[in-house]
PDB file of C-alpha atoms in Angstrom:
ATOM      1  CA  UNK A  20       6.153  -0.624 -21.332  1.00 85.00           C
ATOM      2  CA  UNK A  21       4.601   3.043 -22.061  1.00 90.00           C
ATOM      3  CA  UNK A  22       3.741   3.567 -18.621  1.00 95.00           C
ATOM      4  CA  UNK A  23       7.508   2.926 -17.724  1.00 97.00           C
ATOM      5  CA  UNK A  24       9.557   4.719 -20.275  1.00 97.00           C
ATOM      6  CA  UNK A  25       6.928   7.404 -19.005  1.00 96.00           C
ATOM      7  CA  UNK A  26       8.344   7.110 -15.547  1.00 97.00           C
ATOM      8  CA  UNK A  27      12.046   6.191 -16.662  1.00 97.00           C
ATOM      9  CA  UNK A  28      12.450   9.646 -18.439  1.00 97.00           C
ATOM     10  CA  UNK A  29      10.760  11.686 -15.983  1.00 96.00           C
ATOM     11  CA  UNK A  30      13.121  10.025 -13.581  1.00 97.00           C
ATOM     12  CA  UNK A  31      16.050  10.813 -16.148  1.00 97.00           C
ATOM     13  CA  UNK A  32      15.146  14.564 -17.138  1.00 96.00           C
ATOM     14  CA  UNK A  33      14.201  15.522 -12.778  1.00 94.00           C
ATOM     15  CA  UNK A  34      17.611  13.929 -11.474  1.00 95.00           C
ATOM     16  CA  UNK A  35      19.984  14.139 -14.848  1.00 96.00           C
ATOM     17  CA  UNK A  36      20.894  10.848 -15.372  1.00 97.00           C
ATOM     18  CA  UNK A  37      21.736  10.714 -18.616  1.00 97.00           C
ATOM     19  CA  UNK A  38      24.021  13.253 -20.578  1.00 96.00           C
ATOM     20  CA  UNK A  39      24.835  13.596 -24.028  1.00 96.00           C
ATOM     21  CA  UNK A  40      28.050  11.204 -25.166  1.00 96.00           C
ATOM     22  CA  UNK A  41      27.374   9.145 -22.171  1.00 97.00           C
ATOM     23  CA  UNK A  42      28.162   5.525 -22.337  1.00 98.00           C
ATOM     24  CA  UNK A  43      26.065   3.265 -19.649  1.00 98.00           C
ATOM     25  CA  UNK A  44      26.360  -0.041 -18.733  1.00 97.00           C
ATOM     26  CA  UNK A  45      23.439  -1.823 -17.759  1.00 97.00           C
ATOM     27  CA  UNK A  46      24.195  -4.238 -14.928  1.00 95.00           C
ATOM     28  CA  UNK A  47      22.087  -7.520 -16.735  1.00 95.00           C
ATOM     29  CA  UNK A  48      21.996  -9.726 -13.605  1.00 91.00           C
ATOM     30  CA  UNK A  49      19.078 -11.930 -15.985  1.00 91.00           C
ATOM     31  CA  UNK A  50      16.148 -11.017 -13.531  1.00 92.00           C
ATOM     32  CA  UNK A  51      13.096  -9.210 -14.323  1.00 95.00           C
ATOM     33  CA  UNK A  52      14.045  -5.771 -13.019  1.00 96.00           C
ATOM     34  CA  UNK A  53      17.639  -5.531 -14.978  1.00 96.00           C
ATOM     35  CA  UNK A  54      15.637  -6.878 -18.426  1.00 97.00           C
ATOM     36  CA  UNK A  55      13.214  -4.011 -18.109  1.00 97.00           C
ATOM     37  CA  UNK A  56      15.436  -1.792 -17.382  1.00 98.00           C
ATOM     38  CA  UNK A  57      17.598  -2.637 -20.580  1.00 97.00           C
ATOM     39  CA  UNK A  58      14.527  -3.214 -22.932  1.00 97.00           C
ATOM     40  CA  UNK A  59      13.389   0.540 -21.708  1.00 97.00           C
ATOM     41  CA  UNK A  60      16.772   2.148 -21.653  1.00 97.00           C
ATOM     42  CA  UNK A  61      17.477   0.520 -25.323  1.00 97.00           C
ATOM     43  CA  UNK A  62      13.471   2.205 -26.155  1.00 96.00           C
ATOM     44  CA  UNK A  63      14.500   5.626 -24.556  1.00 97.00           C
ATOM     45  CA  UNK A  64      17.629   6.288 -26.949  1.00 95.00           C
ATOM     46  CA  UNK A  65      15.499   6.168 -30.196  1.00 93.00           C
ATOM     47  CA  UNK A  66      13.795   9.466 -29.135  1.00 92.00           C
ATOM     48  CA  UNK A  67      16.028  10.811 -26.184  1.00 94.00           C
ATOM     49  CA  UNK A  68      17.370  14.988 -26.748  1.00 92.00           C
ATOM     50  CA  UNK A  69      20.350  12.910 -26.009  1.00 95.00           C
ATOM     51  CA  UNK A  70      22.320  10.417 -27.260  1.00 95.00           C
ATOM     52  CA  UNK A  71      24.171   7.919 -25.347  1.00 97.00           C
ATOM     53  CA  UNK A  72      25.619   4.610 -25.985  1.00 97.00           C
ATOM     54  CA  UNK A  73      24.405   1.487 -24.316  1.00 97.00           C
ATOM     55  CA  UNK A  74      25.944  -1.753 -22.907  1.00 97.00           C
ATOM     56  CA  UNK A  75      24.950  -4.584 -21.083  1.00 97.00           C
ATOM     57  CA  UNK A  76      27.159  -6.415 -18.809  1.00 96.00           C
ATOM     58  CA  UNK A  77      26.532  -9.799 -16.722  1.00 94.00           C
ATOM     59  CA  UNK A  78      28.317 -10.534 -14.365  1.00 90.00           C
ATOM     60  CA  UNK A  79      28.751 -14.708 -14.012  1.00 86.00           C
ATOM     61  CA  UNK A  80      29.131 -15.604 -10.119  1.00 82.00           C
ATOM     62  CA  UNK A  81      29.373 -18.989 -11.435  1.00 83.00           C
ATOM     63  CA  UNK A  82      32.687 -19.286 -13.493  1.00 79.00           C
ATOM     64  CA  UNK A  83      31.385 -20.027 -16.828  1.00 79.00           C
ATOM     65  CA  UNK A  84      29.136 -22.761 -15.146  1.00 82.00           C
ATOM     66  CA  UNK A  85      25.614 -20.524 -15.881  1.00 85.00           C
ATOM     67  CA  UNK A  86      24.303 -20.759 -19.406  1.00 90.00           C
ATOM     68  CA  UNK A  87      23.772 -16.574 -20.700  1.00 91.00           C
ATOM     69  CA  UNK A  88      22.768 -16.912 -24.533  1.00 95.00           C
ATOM     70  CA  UNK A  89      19.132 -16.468 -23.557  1.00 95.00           C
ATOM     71  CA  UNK A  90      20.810 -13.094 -22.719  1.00 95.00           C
ATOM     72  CA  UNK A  91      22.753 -13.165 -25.403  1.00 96.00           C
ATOM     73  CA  UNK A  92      20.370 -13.261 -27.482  1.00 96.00           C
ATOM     74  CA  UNK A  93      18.216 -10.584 -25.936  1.00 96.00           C
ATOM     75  CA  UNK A  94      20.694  -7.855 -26.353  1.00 97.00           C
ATOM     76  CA  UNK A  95      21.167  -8.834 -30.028  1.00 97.00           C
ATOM     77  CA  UNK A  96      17.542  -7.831 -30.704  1.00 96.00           C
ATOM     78  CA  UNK A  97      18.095  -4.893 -29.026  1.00 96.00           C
ATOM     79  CA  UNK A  98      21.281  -3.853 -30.924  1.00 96.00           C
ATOM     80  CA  UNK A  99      23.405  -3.761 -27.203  1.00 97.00           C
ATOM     81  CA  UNK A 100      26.456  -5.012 -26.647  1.00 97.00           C
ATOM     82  CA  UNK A 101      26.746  -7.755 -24.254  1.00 97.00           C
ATOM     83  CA  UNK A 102      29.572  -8.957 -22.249  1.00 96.00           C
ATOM     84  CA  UNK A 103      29.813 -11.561 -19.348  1.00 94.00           C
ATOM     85  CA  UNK A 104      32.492 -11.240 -16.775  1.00 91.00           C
ATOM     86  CA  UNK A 105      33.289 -14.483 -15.073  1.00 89.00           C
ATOM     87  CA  UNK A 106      34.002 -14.811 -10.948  1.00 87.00           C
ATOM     88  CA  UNK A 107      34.218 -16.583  -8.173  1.00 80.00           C
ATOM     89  CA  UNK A 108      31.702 -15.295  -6.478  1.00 80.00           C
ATOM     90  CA  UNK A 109      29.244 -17.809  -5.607  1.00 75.00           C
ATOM     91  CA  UNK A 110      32.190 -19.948  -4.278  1.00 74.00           C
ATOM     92  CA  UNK A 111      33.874 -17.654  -2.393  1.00 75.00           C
ATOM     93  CA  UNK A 112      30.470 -16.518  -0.405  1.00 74.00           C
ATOM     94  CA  UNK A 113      28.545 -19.814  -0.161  1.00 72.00           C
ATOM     95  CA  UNK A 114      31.787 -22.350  -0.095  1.00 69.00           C
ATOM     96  CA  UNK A 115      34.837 -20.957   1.331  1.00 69.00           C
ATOM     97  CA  UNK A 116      33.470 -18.298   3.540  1.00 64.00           C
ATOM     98  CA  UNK A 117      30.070 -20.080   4.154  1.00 65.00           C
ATOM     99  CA  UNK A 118      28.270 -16.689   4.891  1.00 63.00           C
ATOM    100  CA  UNK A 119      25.100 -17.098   7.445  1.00 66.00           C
ATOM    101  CA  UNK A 120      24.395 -13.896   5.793  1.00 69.00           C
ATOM    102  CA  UNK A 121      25.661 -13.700   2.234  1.00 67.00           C
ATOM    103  CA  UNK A 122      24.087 -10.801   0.737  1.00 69.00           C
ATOM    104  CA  UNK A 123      25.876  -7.964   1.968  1.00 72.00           C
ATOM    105  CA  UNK A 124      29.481  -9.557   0.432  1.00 73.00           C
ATOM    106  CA  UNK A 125      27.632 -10.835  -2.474  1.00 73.00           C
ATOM    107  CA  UNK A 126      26.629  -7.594  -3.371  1.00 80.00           C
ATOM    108  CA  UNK A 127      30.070  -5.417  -2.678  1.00 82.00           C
ATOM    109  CA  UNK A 128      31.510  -8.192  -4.678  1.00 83.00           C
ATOM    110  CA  UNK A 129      29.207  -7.871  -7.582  1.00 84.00           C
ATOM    111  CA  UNK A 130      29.203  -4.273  -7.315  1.00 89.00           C
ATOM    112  CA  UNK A 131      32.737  -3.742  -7.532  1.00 91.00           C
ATOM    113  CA  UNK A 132      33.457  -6.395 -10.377  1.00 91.00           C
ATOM    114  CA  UNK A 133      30.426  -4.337 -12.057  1.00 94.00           C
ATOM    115  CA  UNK A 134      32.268  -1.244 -11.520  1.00 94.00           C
ATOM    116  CA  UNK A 135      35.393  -2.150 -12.930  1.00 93.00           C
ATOM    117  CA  UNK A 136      34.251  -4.161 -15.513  1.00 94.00           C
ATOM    118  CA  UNK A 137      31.934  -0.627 -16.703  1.00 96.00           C
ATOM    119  CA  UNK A 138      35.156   1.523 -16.470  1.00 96.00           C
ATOM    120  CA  UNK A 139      37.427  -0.828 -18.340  1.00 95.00           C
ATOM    121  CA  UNK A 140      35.172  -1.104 -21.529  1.00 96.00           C
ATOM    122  CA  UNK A 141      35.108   3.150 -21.644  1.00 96.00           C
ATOM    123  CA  UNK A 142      31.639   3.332 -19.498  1.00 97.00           C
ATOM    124  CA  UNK A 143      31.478   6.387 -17.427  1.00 97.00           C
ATOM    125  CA  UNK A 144      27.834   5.163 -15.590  1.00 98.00           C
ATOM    126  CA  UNK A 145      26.066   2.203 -14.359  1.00 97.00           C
ATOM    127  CA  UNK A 146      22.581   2.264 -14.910  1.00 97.00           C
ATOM    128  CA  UNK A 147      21.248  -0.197 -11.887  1.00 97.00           C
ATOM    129  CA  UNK A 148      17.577  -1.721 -11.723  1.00 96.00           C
ATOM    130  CA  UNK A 149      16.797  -0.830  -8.331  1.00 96.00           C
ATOM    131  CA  UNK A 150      13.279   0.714  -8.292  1.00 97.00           C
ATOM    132  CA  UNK A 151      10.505   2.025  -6.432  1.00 97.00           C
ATOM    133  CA  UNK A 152       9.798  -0.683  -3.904  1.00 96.00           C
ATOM    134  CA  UNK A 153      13.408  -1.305  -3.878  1.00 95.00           C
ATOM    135  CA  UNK A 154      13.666   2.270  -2.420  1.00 96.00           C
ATOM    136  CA  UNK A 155      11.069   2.269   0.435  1.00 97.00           C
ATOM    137  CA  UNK A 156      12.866  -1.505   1.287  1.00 95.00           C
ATOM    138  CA  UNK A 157      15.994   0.036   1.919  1.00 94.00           C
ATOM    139  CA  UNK A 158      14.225   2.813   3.850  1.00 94.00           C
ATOM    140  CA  UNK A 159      13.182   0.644   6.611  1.00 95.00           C
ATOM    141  CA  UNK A 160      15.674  -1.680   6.413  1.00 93.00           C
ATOM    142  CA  UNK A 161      18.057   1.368   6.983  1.00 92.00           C
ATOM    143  CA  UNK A 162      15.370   2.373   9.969  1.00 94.00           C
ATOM    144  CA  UNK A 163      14.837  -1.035  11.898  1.00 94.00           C
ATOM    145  CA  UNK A 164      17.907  -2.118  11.689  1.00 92.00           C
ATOM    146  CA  UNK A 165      20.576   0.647  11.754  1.00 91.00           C
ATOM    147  CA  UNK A 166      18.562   3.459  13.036  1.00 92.00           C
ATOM    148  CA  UNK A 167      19.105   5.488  10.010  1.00 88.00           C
ATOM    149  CA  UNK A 168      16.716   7.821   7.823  1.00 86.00           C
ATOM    150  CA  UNK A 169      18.331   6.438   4.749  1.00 89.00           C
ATOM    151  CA  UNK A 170      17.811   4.834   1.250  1.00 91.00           C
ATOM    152  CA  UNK A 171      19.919   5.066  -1.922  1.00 93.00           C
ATOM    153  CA  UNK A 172      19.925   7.855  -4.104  1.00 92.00           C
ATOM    154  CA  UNK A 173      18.842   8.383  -8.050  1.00 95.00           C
ATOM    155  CA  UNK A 174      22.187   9.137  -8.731  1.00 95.00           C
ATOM    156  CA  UNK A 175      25.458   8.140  -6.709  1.00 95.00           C
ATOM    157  CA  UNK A 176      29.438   9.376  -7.978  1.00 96.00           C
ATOM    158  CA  UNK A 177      31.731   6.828  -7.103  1.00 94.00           C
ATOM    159  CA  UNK A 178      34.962   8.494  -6.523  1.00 93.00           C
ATOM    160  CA  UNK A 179      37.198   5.205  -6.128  1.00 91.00           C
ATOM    161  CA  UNK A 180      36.390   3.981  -9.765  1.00 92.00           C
ATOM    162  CA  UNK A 181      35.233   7.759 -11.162  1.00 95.00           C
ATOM    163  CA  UNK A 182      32.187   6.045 -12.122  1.00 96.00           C
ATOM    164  CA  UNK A 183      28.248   7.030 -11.676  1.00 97.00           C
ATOM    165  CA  UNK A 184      25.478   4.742 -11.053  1.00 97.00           C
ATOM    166  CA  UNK A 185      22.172   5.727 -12.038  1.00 97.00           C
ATOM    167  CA  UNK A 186      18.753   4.081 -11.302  1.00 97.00           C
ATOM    168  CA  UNK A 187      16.336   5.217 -13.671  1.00 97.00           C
ATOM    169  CA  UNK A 188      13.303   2.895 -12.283  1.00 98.00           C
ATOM    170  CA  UNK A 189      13.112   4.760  -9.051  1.00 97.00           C
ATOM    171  CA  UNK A 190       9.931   6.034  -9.932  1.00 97.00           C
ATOM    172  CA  UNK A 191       8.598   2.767 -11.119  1.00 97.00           C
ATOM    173  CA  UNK A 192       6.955  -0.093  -8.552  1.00 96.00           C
ATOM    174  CA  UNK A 193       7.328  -3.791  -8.435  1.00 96.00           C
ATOM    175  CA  UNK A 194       3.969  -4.640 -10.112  1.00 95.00           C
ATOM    176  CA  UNK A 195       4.271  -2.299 -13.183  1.00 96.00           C
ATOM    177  CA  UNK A 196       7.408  -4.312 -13.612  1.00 97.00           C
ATOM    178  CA  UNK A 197       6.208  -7.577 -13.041  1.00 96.00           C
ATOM    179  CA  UNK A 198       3.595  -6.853 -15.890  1.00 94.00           C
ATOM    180  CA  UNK A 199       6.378  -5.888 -18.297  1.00 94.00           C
ATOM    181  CA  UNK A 200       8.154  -8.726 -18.309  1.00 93.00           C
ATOM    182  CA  UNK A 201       6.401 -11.301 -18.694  1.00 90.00           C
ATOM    183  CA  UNK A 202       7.990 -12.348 -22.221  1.00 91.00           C
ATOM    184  CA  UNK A 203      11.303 -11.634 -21.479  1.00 94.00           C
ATOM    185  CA  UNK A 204      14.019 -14.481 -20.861  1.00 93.00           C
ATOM    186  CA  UNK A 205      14.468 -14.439 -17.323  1.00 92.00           C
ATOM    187  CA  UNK A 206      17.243 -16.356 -15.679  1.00 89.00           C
ATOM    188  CA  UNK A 207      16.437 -18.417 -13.031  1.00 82.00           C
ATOM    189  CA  UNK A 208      18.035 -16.757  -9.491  1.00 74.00           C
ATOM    190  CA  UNK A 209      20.554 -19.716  -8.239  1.00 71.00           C
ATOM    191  CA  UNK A 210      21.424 -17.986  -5.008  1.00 68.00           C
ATOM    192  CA  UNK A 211      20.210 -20.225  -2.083  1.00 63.00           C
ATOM    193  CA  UNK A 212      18.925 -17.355   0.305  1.00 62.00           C
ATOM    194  CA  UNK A 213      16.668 -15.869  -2.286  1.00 66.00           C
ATOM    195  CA  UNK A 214      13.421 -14.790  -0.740  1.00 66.00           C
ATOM    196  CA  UNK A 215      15.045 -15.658   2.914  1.00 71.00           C
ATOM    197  CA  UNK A 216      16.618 -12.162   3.326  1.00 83.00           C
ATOM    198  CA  UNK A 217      15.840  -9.415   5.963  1.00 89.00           C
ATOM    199  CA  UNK A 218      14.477  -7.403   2.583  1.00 89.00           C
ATOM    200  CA  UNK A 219      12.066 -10.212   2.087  1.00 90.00           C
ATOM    201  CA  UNK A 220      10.917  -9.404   5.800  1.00 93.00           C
ATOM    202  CA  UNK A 221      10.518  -5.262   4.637  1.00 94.00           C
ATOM    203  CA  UNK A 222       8.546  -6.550   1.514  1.00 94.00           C
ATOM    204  CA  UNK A 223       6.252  -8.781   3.463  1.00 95.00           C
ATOM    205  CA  UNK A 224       5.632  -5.903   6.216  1.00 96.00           C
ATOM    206  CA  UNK A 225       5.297  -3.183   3.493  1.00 96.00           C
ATOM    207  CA  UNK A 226       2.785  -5.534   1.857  1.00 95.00           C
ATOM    208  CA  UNK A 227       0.796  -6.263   4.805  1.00 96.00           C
ATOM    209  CA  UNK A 228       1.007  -1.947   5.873  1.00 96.00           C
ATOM    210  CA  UNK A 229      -0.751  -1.589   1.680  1.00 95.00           C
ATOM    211  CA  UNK A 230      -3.618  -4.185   3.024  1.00 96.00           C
ATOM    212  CA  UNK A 231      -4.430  -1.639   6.362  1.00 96.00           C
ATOM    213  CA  UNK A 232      -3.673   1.564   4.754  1.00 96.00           C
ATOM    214  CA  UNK A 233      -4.051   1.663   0.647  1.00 93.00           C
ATOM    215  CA  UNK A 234      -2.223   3.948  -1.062  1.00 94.00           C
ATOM    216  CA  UNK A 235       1.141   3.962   1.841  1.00 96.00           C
ATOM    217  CA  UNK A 236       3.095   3.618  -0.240  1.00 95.00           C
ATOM    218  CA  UNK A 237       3.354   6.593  -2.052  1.00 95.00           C
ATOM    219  CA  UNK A 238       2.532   8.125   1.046  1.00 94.00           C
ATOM    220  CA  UNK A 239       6.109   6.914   1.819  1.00 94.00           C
ATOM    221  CA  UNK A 240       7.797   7.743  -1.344  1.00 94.00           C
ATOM    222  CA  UNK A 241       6.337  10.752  -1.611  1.00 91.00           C
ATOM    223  CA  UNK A 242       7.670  11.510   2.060  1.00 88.00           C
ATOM    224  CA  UNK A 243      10.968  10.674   0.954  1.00 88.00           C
ATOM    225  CA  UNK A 244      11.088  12.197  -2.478  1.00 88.00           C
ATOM    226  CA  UNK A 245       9.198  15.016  -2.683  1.00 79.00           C
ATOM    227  CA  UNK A 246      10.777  18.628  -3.134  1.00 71.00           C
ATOM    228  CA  UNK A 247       7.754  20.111  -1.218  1.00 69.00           C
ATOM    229  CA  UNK A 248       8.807  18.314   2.306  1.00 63.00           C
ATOM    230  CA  UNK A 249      11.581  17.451   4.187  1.00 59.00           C
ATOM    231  CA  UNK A 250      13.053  15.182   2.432  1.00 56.00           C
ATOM    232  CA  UNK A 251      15.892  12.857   1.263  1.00 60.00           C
ATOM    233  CA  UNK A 252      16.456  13.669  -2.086  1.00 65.00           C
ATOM    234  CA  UNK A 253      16.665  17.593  -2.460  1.00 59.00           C
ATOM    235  CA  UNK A 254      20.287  17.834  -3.449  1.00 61.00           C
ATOM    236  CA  UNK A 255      19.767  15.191  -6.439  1.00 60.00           C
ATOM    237  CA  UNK A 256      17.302  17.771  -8.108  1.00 62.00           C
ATOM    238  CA  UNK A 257      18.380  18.924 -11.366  1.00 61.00           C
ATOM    239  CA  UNK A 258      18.531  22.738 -10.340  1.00 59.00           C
ATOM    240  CA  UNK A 259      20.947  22.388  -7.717  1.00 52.00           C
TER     241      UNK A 259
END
């Protein structure tokens, strides 16, 4: 966990995530990558310059049907708030629209009930667990398949809900994370195309790239992120 909250406030202090008085919700979906990110964010307040408050919010695609005190619980030992909003989700994208491809709806869905659910309770950001692999995924996903130089950014304002989403892992990889959460209570994923997805594909091809060429990766990342090339992230620096 050092080597993250190493990472996860160098990430914070380069792009300005977080700002004194802020009050974040932490989008707890249950997996591995949300739990770290809570367990580090709830860390990084003790000695942050600045103090924000923290939440946690899951939201239930199930209607009440998916047991949560595991997470529950979790956020009690970390002194966070938790709240689960219930939806429809899971029926609406698997059983009444029977989506081929479900994960673009599922995700504006749980995005937007996210949102909402943030800006109701008196958040003003959304700290999501999207990380480094996450990043150089959406890179090629964006390249392949829409012919884009694109990925998300570190820090996004969303006008429609005056809301900001943060994602303080972005300079953190897969494995570091894998490695940190071994203890933590980990809900079981119930969505049936899990690990059938066209990101799947880009983390089975970015895999296989690591085997040929070691060290691509950040070759990549650094291509994308660094201030000294052209890059993708220049207007997120802190100085501009």
């Amino acid at each position: 966990m050092r080597k993250i909250l190493s990472q996860l406030r160098s990430a914070i202090e380069k792009y300005n995530l977080i700002e004194d008085g802020d009050k974040i919700a932490v989008g707890l979906s249950g997996g591995k990558d949300s739990l770290v990110l809570l367990s580090a964010l709830s860390n990084y307040r003790i000695f942050s310059p600045v103090k924000f408050d923290l939440i946690a919010i899951t939201v239930d695609q199930t209607n009440g049907e998916t047991d949560f005190s595991c997470l529950s619980n979790f956020c009690e030992k970390l002194n966070v708030e938790f709240y689960v909003e219930k939806t429809e989700i899971f029926n609406i994208v698997f059983n009444e629209r029977k989506e081929k491809n479900p994960c673009s709806l599922c995700a504006k869905l749980r995005r937007g009930i996210l949102n909402s659910t943030a800006k109701k309770l008196g958040c003003n950001k959304v700290a999501l667990a999207h990380h480094k692999d996450d990043l150089l995924e959406t890179f090629f996903l964006s390249l392949f398949y829409e012919g884009r130089l694109s990925t998300f950014s570190p820090k996004t304002y969303l006008s429609n809900v005056d809301i900001t989403a943060i994602r303080p892992l972005v300079f953190t990889d897969e494995k570091t994370i894998i490695s940190a959460s071994k203890d933590l209570p980990i809900v079981k994923n119930i969505c049936p195309a899990n690990h059938k997805t066209k990101r799947e594909d880009m983390k089975n091809f970015l895999a296989d790239l690591e085997k040929k060429m070691p060290n691509v990766k950040n070759q990549i990342f650094n291509a994308i992120t660094s201030p000294e090339r052209y890059n993708l992230f220049d207007k997120f620096l802190k100085n501009n």
